[in-house]
Structure formats: C-alpha cells, structure tokens
Amino acid sequence: MIIDTHAHYDDEQFCGELDTVFDELKQNGVDKILTCATDFENAKCVLKLCEKYDFLYAAVGIYPHHTKKCPFDEQKLESLASHKKVRAIGEIGLDYYYDDSPKEVQINSLEKQLDLANKLNLPITFHDREAHADSLELLKKYKPKGVVHCFSGSCEMAREIVKIGMYLGIGGAVTFKNAKVLPNVVKEIPLEKLVLETDAPYMSPVPKRGKRNRSDYIKYIAEKIAEIKGISVDTVYKVTSENAEKIFNF
Ligand code: NI
C-alpha cells in the first residue's frame, strides 16, 4: 500500500490527463494521496478534485508565497476545512528563498494558521525552505500535529521536530546525487517518524529527475530509504503508510 502524503494534482501540468494518470497510479499500488492547496482560490479546485476522486484527500491553507495576495481569513479557512475530505491544514510554512511575500507577512499568516489547526485539531503539512531557525521556533511554540514536508534541515533539527511529536516527509531529494545531510537524517530518525511524499508534479526523484513527478514515482524514494536503512522496501511501505494513516486519519 502506497500513501503519498504531499502532492499538487490541481497543477496545470496534469490538465486533461488526470483520469489516465490516476488509473495508472491505482494499478501501480497507490492507495491514498493528500493533495495540497496553496491559497483559498485553488482550495476550491482541490476540493472539487477530492469530491471526484475517491483516493484523494485535501489539505487547505495558504502557502508562504501566497500570504501577501491571500490574507488570512479565519472564517474562510475554517469553512474550507470543514469539508469532509479535508485531512490537514496546508500547505503552510515559511520560505525565505524567494521574497514574493515579506517575512513578517509570512510569519503572521503562519501563526494564525497554526493556531487554527490546533483549534480544529487538524495536523499540518509544513513547508520550510531556507527558514529553518524561524520554522523550528514557531513549531516549538505551537506544537502542531503533522508533517514537516520535504524535510531539508540538519539531523539536530530533525531530532527537535520528532521531539515535538511531528513527522518528517521524505521526498525525491533523498535520491539526488548531491544529497549529503538528508541520507544521514533518514538513517538516524526511526522509520516510525517518517512518511513518504512526492510533491508531484515537482521534485521528481532520480531516475525521473526533470520530468513531471507523479505519486507512483514514490517507489524510488522508498527504495532509497530501504537501502539507507538496510531494511526491505515492504517494511518501508508498511510502516510509513501506518504513520500516514494515523496522522491524517485516512
Ligand atoms: Ni508542495
């Protein structure tokens, strides 16, 4: 059983091809997918997809870069989150790599969304790009449930995240030739604290790097984790799927 805990199937790269792609994913053992919204507008498309396709579940929230153009609105987000297929608040977080939204705006929106996630007792799917210190500080402050997706921090940060009770999302980056820290993180952190993800259509693993990513490419990630930990791929699927089911109440 394969569970992809982070993807974006409303992306235009899948336009007109979803029926075909989803049939193939099911044939290849993909059982459940959390597809993540990035603002209120696109949350509506995400929810429509989740109504149409059984194995899709949703995260609704405001992505760090959209926090300026899509101001936090508690009522709106709470109403979106009440949809029966919503399993998380996301994709939320901090991203200091680009500056589409100023730091203060990102932090302000994030704190409100963390607060709401806790209030609604929903887990989060968290994005941290080049914002490790501020991300960790806020995660420690709010202690949300959920996953730090596409984890890119140090072993020390990974330990802190696990201590809060959160999980690490491991994606295509672990297969990259230049990956140095992430394999060490995967080696050290117990499988019981890891989940698999693609971030499709982005972040394709080796040997599909540069191509449009999709949830069945998760096998390359599972194989890499099995190799690093010296365990079977089946064990990787079994334990990470159990983790995902527990976190997102699938
Ligand atoms: Ni994403």
mmCIF file of C-alpha atoms and ligand atoms in Angstrom:
data_model
loop_
_atom_site.group_PDB
_atom_site.id
_atom_site.type_symbol
_atom_site.label_atom_id
_atom_site.label_comp_id
_atom_site.label_asym_id
_atom_site.label_seq_id
_atom_site.Cartn_x
_atom_site.Cartn_y
_atom_site.Cartn_z
ATOM 1 C CA MET A 1 0.000 0.000 0.000
ATOM 2 C CA ILE A 2 1.416 3.354 -1.073
ATOM 3 C CA ILE A 3 0.381 6.655 0.503
ATOM 4 C CA ASP A 4 1.637 9.930 -0.967
ATOM 5 C CA THR A 5 1.390 12.492 1.845
ATOM 6 C CA HIS A 6 2.073 15.588 -0.263
ATOM 7 C CA ALA A 7 1.173 16.382 -3.881
ATOM 8 C CA HIS A 8 -0.463 19.083 -6.034
ATOM 9 C CA TYR A 9 -2.822 17.406 -8.509
ATOM 10 C CA ASP A 10 -4.663 20.628 -9.315
ATOM 11 C CA ASP A 11 -1.450 21.778 -11.035
ATOM 12 C CA GLU A 12 -1.904 22.718 -14.702
ATOM 13 C CA GLN A 13 0.769 20.144 -15.645
ATOM 14 C CA PHE A 14 -1.888 17.452 -15.075
ATOM 15 C CA CYS A 15 -4.590 19.305 -17.003
ATOM 16 C CA GLY A 16 -6.754 16.928 -19.047
ATOM 17 C CA GLU A 17 -4.732 13.872 -18.041
ATOM 18 C CA LEU A 18 -5.914 13.134 -14.509
ATOM 19 C CA ASP A 19 -8.214 10.212 -15.398
ATOM 20 C CA THR A 20 -5.388 8.424 -17.196
ATOM 21 C CA VAL A 21 -2.735 9.259 -14.600
ATOM 22 C CA PHE A 22 -4.957 8.196 -11.674
ATOM 23 C CA ASP A 23 -5.861 4.867 -13.359
ATOM 24 C CA GLU A 24 -2.155 4.149 -13.754
ATOM 25 C CA LEU A 25 -1.380 5.200 -10.161
ATOM 26 C CA LYS A 26 -4.022 2.784 -8.830
ATOM 27 C CA GLN A 27 -2.628 -0.024 -10.987
ATOM 28 C CA ASN A 28 0.777 0.718 -9.503
ATOM 29 C CA GLY A 29 -0.463 0.384 -5.924
ATOM 30 C CA VAL A 30 -1.067 3.999 -4.905
ATOM 31 C CA ASP A 31 -3.783 3.839 -2.287
ATOM 32 C CA LYS A 32 -4.218 7.377 -0.930
ATOM 33 C CA ILE A 33 -2.926 10.856 -1.759
ATOM 34 C CA LEU A 34 -3.007 14.108 0.192
ATOM 35 C CA THR A 35 -3.252 16.877 -2.409
ATOM 36 C CA CYS A 36 -2.415 20.296 -1.017
ATOM 37 C CA ALA A 37 -3.929 23.708 -1.675
ATOM 38 C CA THR A 38 -1.802 26.865 -1.745
ATOM 39 C CA ASP A 39 -4.481 29.560 -1.272
ATOM 40 C CA PHE A 40 -8.274 29.953 -0.975
ATOM 41 C CA GLU A 41 -8.904 30.142 -4.726
ATOM 42 C CA ASN A 42 -7.095 26.953 -5.523
ATOM 43 C CA ALA A 43 -8.505 25.220 -2.440
ATOM 44 C CA LYS A 44 -11.841 25.179 -4.258
ATOM 45 C CA CYS A 45 -10.295 23.286 -7.211
ATOM 46 C CA VAL A 46 -8.531 20.922 -4.806
ATOM 47 C CA LEU A 47 -11.801 20.142 -3.007
ATOM 48 C CA LYS A 48 -13.609 19.573 -6.311
ATOM 49 C CA LEU A 49 -10.941 17.038 -7.287
ATOM 50 C CA CYS A 50 -11.292 15.302 -3.916
ATOM 51 C CA GLU A 51 -15.047 15.012 -4.450
ATOM 52 C CA LYS A 52 -14.494 13.412 -7.851
ATOM 53 C CA TYR A 53 -11.674 11.000 -6.976
ATOM 54 C CA ASP A 54 -12.066 8.601 -4.060
ATOM 55 C CA PHE A 55 -8.413 8.200 -3.163
ATOM 56 C CA LEU A 56 -7.681 11.931 -2.975
ATOM 57 C CA TYR A 57 -7.774 13.820 0.333
ATOM 58 C CA ALA A 58 -7.123 17.528 0.840
ATOM 59 C CA ALA A 59 -5.028 19.943 2.821
ATOM 60 C CA VAL A 60 -6.282 23.538 2.794
ATOM 61 C CA GLY A 61 -4.216 26.567 3.710
ATOM 62 C CA ILE A 62 -2.104 29.465 2.480
ATOM 63 C CA TYR A 63 1.361 28.726 1.061
ATOM 64 C CA PRO A 64 4.081 31.107 2.330
ATOM 65 C CA HIS A 65 4.429 32.947 -1.000
ATOM 66 C CA HIS A 66 0.700 33.496 -1.258
ATOM 67 C CA THR A 67 0.305 35.033 2.199
ATOM 68 C CA LYS A 68 0.523 38.561 0.769
ATOM 69 C CA LYS A 69 -2.031 38.162 -2.042
ATOM 70 C CA CYS A 70 -4.261 35.863 0.049
ATOM 71 C CA PRO A 71 -4.630 37.355 3.540
ATOM 72 C CA PHE A 72 -5.571 35.013 6.392
ATOM 73 C CA ASP A 73 -9.310 34.838 6.980
ATOM 74 C CA GLU A 74 -10.290 32.565 9.838
ATOM 75 C CA GLN A 75 -13.897 32.129 8.783
ATOM 76 C CA LYS A 76 -12.981 31.273 5.201
ATOM 77 C CA LEU A 77 -10.283 28.785 6.166
ATOM 78 C CA GLU A 78 -12.448 27.187 8.835
ATOM 79 C CA SER A 79 -15.264 26.786 6.335
ATOM 80 C CA LEU A 80 -12.915 25.185 3.762
ATOM 81 C CA ALA A 81 -11.506 22.905 6.466
ATOM 82 C CA SER A 82 -14.983 21.634 7.360
ATOM 83 C CA HIS A 83 -15.202 19.767 4.019
ATOM 84 C CA LYS A 84 -15.384 16.023 4.659
ATOM 85 C CA LYS A 85 -12.263 15.241 2.597
ATOM 86 C CA VAL A 86 -10.018 17.749 4.356
ATOM 87 C CA ARG A 87 -7.428 15.997 6.496
ATOM 88 C CA ALA A 88 -4.923 18.799 7.193
ATOM 89 C CA ILE A 89 -4.123 22.492 7.175
ATOM 90 C CA GLY A 90 -1.546 23.120 4.430
ATOM 91 C CA GLU A 91 0.483 23.809 2.616
ATOM 92 C CA ILE A 92 1.646 26.327 5.209
ATOM 93 C CA GLY A 93 5.099 27.377 6.372
ATOM 94 C CA LEU A 94 7.988 29.741 5.709
ATOM 95 C CA ASP A 95 10.058 30.259 2.566
ATOM 96 C CA TYR A 96 12.910 32.751 2.598
ATOM 97 C CA TYR A 97 14.337 31.551 -0.734
ATOM 98 C CA TYR A 98 12.023 33.819 -2.730
ATOM 99 C CA ASP A 99 10.659 37.095 -1.447
ATOM 100 C CA ASP A 100 7.176 37.217 -3.018
ATOM 101 C CA SER A 101 5.750 37.780 0.460
ATOM 102 C CA PRO A 102 7.750 39.628 3.145
ATOM 103 C CA LYS A 103 8.952 37.641 6.169
ATOM 104 C CA GLU A 104 6.646 39.432 8.605
ATOM 105 C CA VAL A 105 3.594 38.703 6.435
ATOM 106 C CA GLN A 106 4.572 35.007 6.147
ATOM 107 C CA ILE A 107 5.122 34.672 9.893
ATOM 108 C CA ASN A 108 1.923 36.481 10.772
ATOM 109 C CA SER A 109 -0.203 34.288 8.497
ATOM 110 C CA LEU A 110 1.593 31.128 9.636
ATOM 111 C CA GLU A 111 0.993 31.811 13.338
ATOM 112 C CA LYS A 112 -2.723 32.292 12.716
ATOM 113 C CA GLN A 113 -2.910 29.096 10.658
ATOM 114 C CA LEU A 114 -1.007 27.096 13.295
ATOM 115 C CA ASP A 115 -3.391 28.406 15.893
ATOM 116 C CA LEU A 116 -6.420 27.427 13.797
ATOM 117 C CA ALA A 117 -5.007 23.956 13.044
ATOM 118 C CA ASN A 118 -4.651 23.331 16.769
ATOM 119 C CA LYS A 119 -8.114 24.707 17.447
ATOM 120 C CA LEU A 120 -9.629 22.405 14.792
ATOM 121 C CA ASN A 121 -7.432 19.524 15.992
ATOM 122 C CA LEU A 122 -6.081 19.059 12.448
ATOM 123 C CA PRO A 123 -2.497 18.145 11.524
ATOM 124 C CA ILE A 124 -0.472 20.399 9.225
ATOM 125 C CA THR A 125 1.737 19.855 6.206
ATOM 126 C CA PHE A 126 4.583 22.295 6.700
ATOM 127 C CA HIS A 127 6.887 23.911 4.124
ATOM 128 C CA ASP A 128 10.306 25.158 5.276
ATOM 129 C CA ARG A 129 12.744 26.457 2.703
ATOM 130 C CA GLU A 130 15.818 28.301 3.977
ATOM 131 C CA ALA A 131 13.862 29.298 7.073
ATOM 132 C CA HIS A 132 14.978 26.563 9.488
ATOM 133 C CA ALA A 133 15.513 28.704 12.612
ATOM 134 C CA ASP A 134 12.202 30.600 12.433
ATOM 135 C CA SER A 135 10.320 27.437 11.414
ATOM 136 C CA LEU A 136 11.658 25.471 14.359
ATOM 137 C CA GLU A 137 10.941 28.310 16.770
ATOM 138 C CA LEU A 138 7.288 28.527 15.685
ATOM 139 C CA LEU A 139 6.793 24.761 15.585
ATOM 140 C CA LYS A 140 8.144 24.537 19.129
ATOM 141 C CA LYS A 141 5.842 27.363 20.190
ATOM 142 C CA TYR A 142 2.613 25.907 18.717
ATOM 143 C CA LYS A 143 3.473 22.175 18.851
ATOM 144 C CA PRO A 144 1.148 21.263 15.964
ATOM 145 C CA LYS A 145 0.472 17.711 14.816
ATOM 146 C CA GLY A 146 1.587 16.729 11.348
ATOM 147 C CA VAL A 147 4.494 16.628 8.933
ATOM 148 C CA VAL A 148 7.430 18.845 8.008
ATOM 149 C CA HIS A 149 7.211 18.148 4.294
ATOM 150 C CA CYS A 150 10.266 17.763 2.056
ATOM 151 C CA PHE A 151 12.454 17.956 5.144
ATOM 152 C CA SER A 152 15.726 19.754 4.358
ATOM 153 C CA GLY A 153 17.171 20.540 7.787
ATOM 154 C CA SER A 154 20.003 19.074 9.829
ATOM 155 C CA CYS A 155 19.995 15.905 11.960
ATOM 156 C CA GLU A 156 19.749 18.144 15.004
ATOM 157 C CA MET A 157 16.655 19.894 13.649
ATOM 158 C CA ALA A 158 15.143 16.503 12.725
ATOM 159 C CA ARG A 159 15.551 15.383 16.353
ATOM 160 C CA GLU A 160 13.812 18.555 17.559
ATOM 161 C CA ILE A 161 10.895 18.045 15.141
ATOM 162 C CA VAL A 162 10.442 14.463 16.308
ATOM 163 C CA LYS A 163 10.585 15.620 19.923
ATOM 164 C CA ILE A 164 7.608 17.939 19.288
ATOM 165 C CA GLY A 165 5.726 14.842 18.057
ATOM 166 C CA MET A 166 5.817 15.727 14.361
ATOM 167 C CA TYR A 167 6.917 13.554 11.420
ATOM 168 C CA LEU A 168 9.378 14.124 8.575
ATOM 169 C CA GLY A 169 8.176 13.963 4.954
ATOM 170 C CA ILE A 170 10.832 12.339 2.769
ATOM 171 C CA GLY A 171 10.655 13.061 -0.961
ATOM 172 C CA GLY A 172 12.701 12.964 -4.151
ATOM 173 C CA ALA A 173 15.573 14.982 -2.671
ATOM 174 C CA VAL A 174 16.813 11.872 -0.833
ATOM 175 C CA THR A 175 17.623 10.264 -4.204
ATOM 176 C CA PHE A 176 19.644 13.210 -5.537
ATOM 177 C CA LYS A 177 23.326 12.536 -6.144
ATOM 178 C CA ASN A 178 24.322 15.643 -4.179
ATOM 179 C CA ALA A 179 22.152 14.759 -1.145
ATOM 180 C CA LYS A 180 24.503 14.768 1.834
ATOM 181 C CA VAL A 181 22.572 15.600 5.002
ATOM 182 C CA LEU A 182 19.206 14.023 4.175
ATOM 183 C CA PRO A 183 20.514 10.418 3.906
ATOM 184 C CA ASN A 184 22.024 10.858 7.377
ATOM 185 C CA VAL A 185 18.698 12.154 8.698
ATOM 186 C CA VAL A 186 16.899 9.149 7.164
ATOM 187 C CA LYS A 187 19.470 6.816 8.673
ATOM 188 C CA GLU A 188 19.171 8.277 12.160
ATOM 189 C CA ILE A 189 15.459 9.016 12.542
ATOM 190 C CA PRO A 190 13.296 5.898 13.158
ATOM 191 C CA LEU A 191 11.005 4.780 10.323
ATOM 192 C CA GLU A 192 8.137 5.239 12.806
ATOM 193 C CA LYS A 193 8.644 9.025 12.394
ATOM 194 C CA LEU A 194 8.888 9.174 8.578
ATOM 195 C CA VAL A 195 6.282 9.442 5.809
ATOM 196 C CA LEU A 196 6.674 9.265 2.021
ATOM 197 C CA GLU A 197 5.748 12.067 -0.360
ATOM 198 C CA THR A 198 6.312 13.251 -3.928
ATOM 199 C CA ASP A 199 5.337 16.960 -4.068
ATOM 200 C CA ALA A 200 4.118 15.993 -7.588
ATOM 201 C CA PRO A 201 4.372 17.496 -10.185
ATOM 202 C CA TYR A 202 7.609 18.888 -8.701
ATOM 203 C CA MET A 203 10.736 17.316 -7.138
ATOM 204 C CA SER A 204 10.945 14.158 -9.264
ATOM 205 C CA PRO A 205 13.290 11.545 -7.805
ATOM 206 C CA VAL A 206 16.265 10.074 -9.683
ATOM 207 C CA PRO A 207 15.931 8.489 -12.314
ATOM 208 C CA LYS A 208 12.933 10.679 -13.284
ATOM 209 C CA ARG A 209 14.559 13.976 -12.351
ATOM 210 C CA GLY A 210 13.458 16.838 -14.595
ATOM 211 C CA LYS A 211 10.246 15.042 -15.620
ATOM 212 C CA ARG A 212 6.742 15.702 -14.285
ATOM 213 C CA ASN A 213 6.540 13.900 -10.949
ATOM 214 C CA ARG A 214 3.653 11.568 -10.003
ATOM 215 C CA SER A 215 2.731 9.506 -6.962
ATOM 216 C CA ASP A 216 3.923 6.114 -8.273
ATOM 217 C CA TYR A 217 7.478 7.508 -8.538
ATOM 218 C CA ILE A 218 7.401 7.256 -4.739
ATOM 219 C CA LYS A 219 8.872 3.775 -5.253
ATOM 220 C CA TYR A 220 12.287 5.316 -5.996
ATOM 221 C CA ILE A 221 12.107 7.148 -2.653
ATOM 222 C CA ALA A 222 11.004 4.013 -0.773
ATOM 223 C CA GLU A 223 13.827 2.021 -2.390
ATOM 224 C CA LYS A 224 16.383 4.647 -1.388
ATOM 225 C CA ILE A 225 15.146 4.710 2.228
ATOM 226 C CA ALA A 226 15.273 0.886 2.340
ATOM 227 C CA GLU A 227 18.859 0.988 1.027
ATOM 228 C CA ILE A 228 19.955 3.649 3.549
ATOM 229 C CA LYS A 229 18.353 1.848 6.498
ATOM 230 C CA GLY A 230 19.272 -1.669 5.338
ATOM 231 C CA ILE A 231 15.658 -2.894 5.509
ATOM 232 C CA SER A 232 13.122 -4.196 2.962
ATOM 233 C CA VAL A 233 11.076 -1.889 0.724
ATOM 234 C CA ASP A 234 7.935 -3.640 2.003
ATOM 235 C CA THR A 235 8.798 -2.604 5.551
ATOM 236 C CA VAL A 236 9.253 0.994 4.386
ATOM 237 C CA TYR A 237 5.794 0.970 2.757
ATOM 238 C CA LYS A 238 4.129 -0.763 5.697
ATOM 239 C CA VAL A 239 5.444 1.440 8.483
ATOM 240 C CA THR A 240 5.262 4.784 6.635
ATOM 241 C CA SER A 241 1.697 4.009 5.494
ATOM 242 C CA GLU A 242 0.665 3.228 9.067
ATOM 243 C CA ASN A 243 2.211 6.545 10.122
ATOM 244 C CA ALA A 244 0.363 8.442 7.381
ATOM 245 C CA GLU A 245 -2.974 6.803 8.230
ATOM 246 C CA LYS A 246 -2.537 7.721 11.866
ATOM 247 C CA ILE A 247 -1.507 11.345 11.207
ATOM 248 C CA PHE A 248 -4.119 12.193 8.581
ATOM 249 C CA ASN A 249 -6.916 9.952 9.866
ATOM 250 C CA PHE A 250 -7.309 8.215 6.479
HETATM 251 NI NI NI B 1 4.103 21.307 -2.023
#
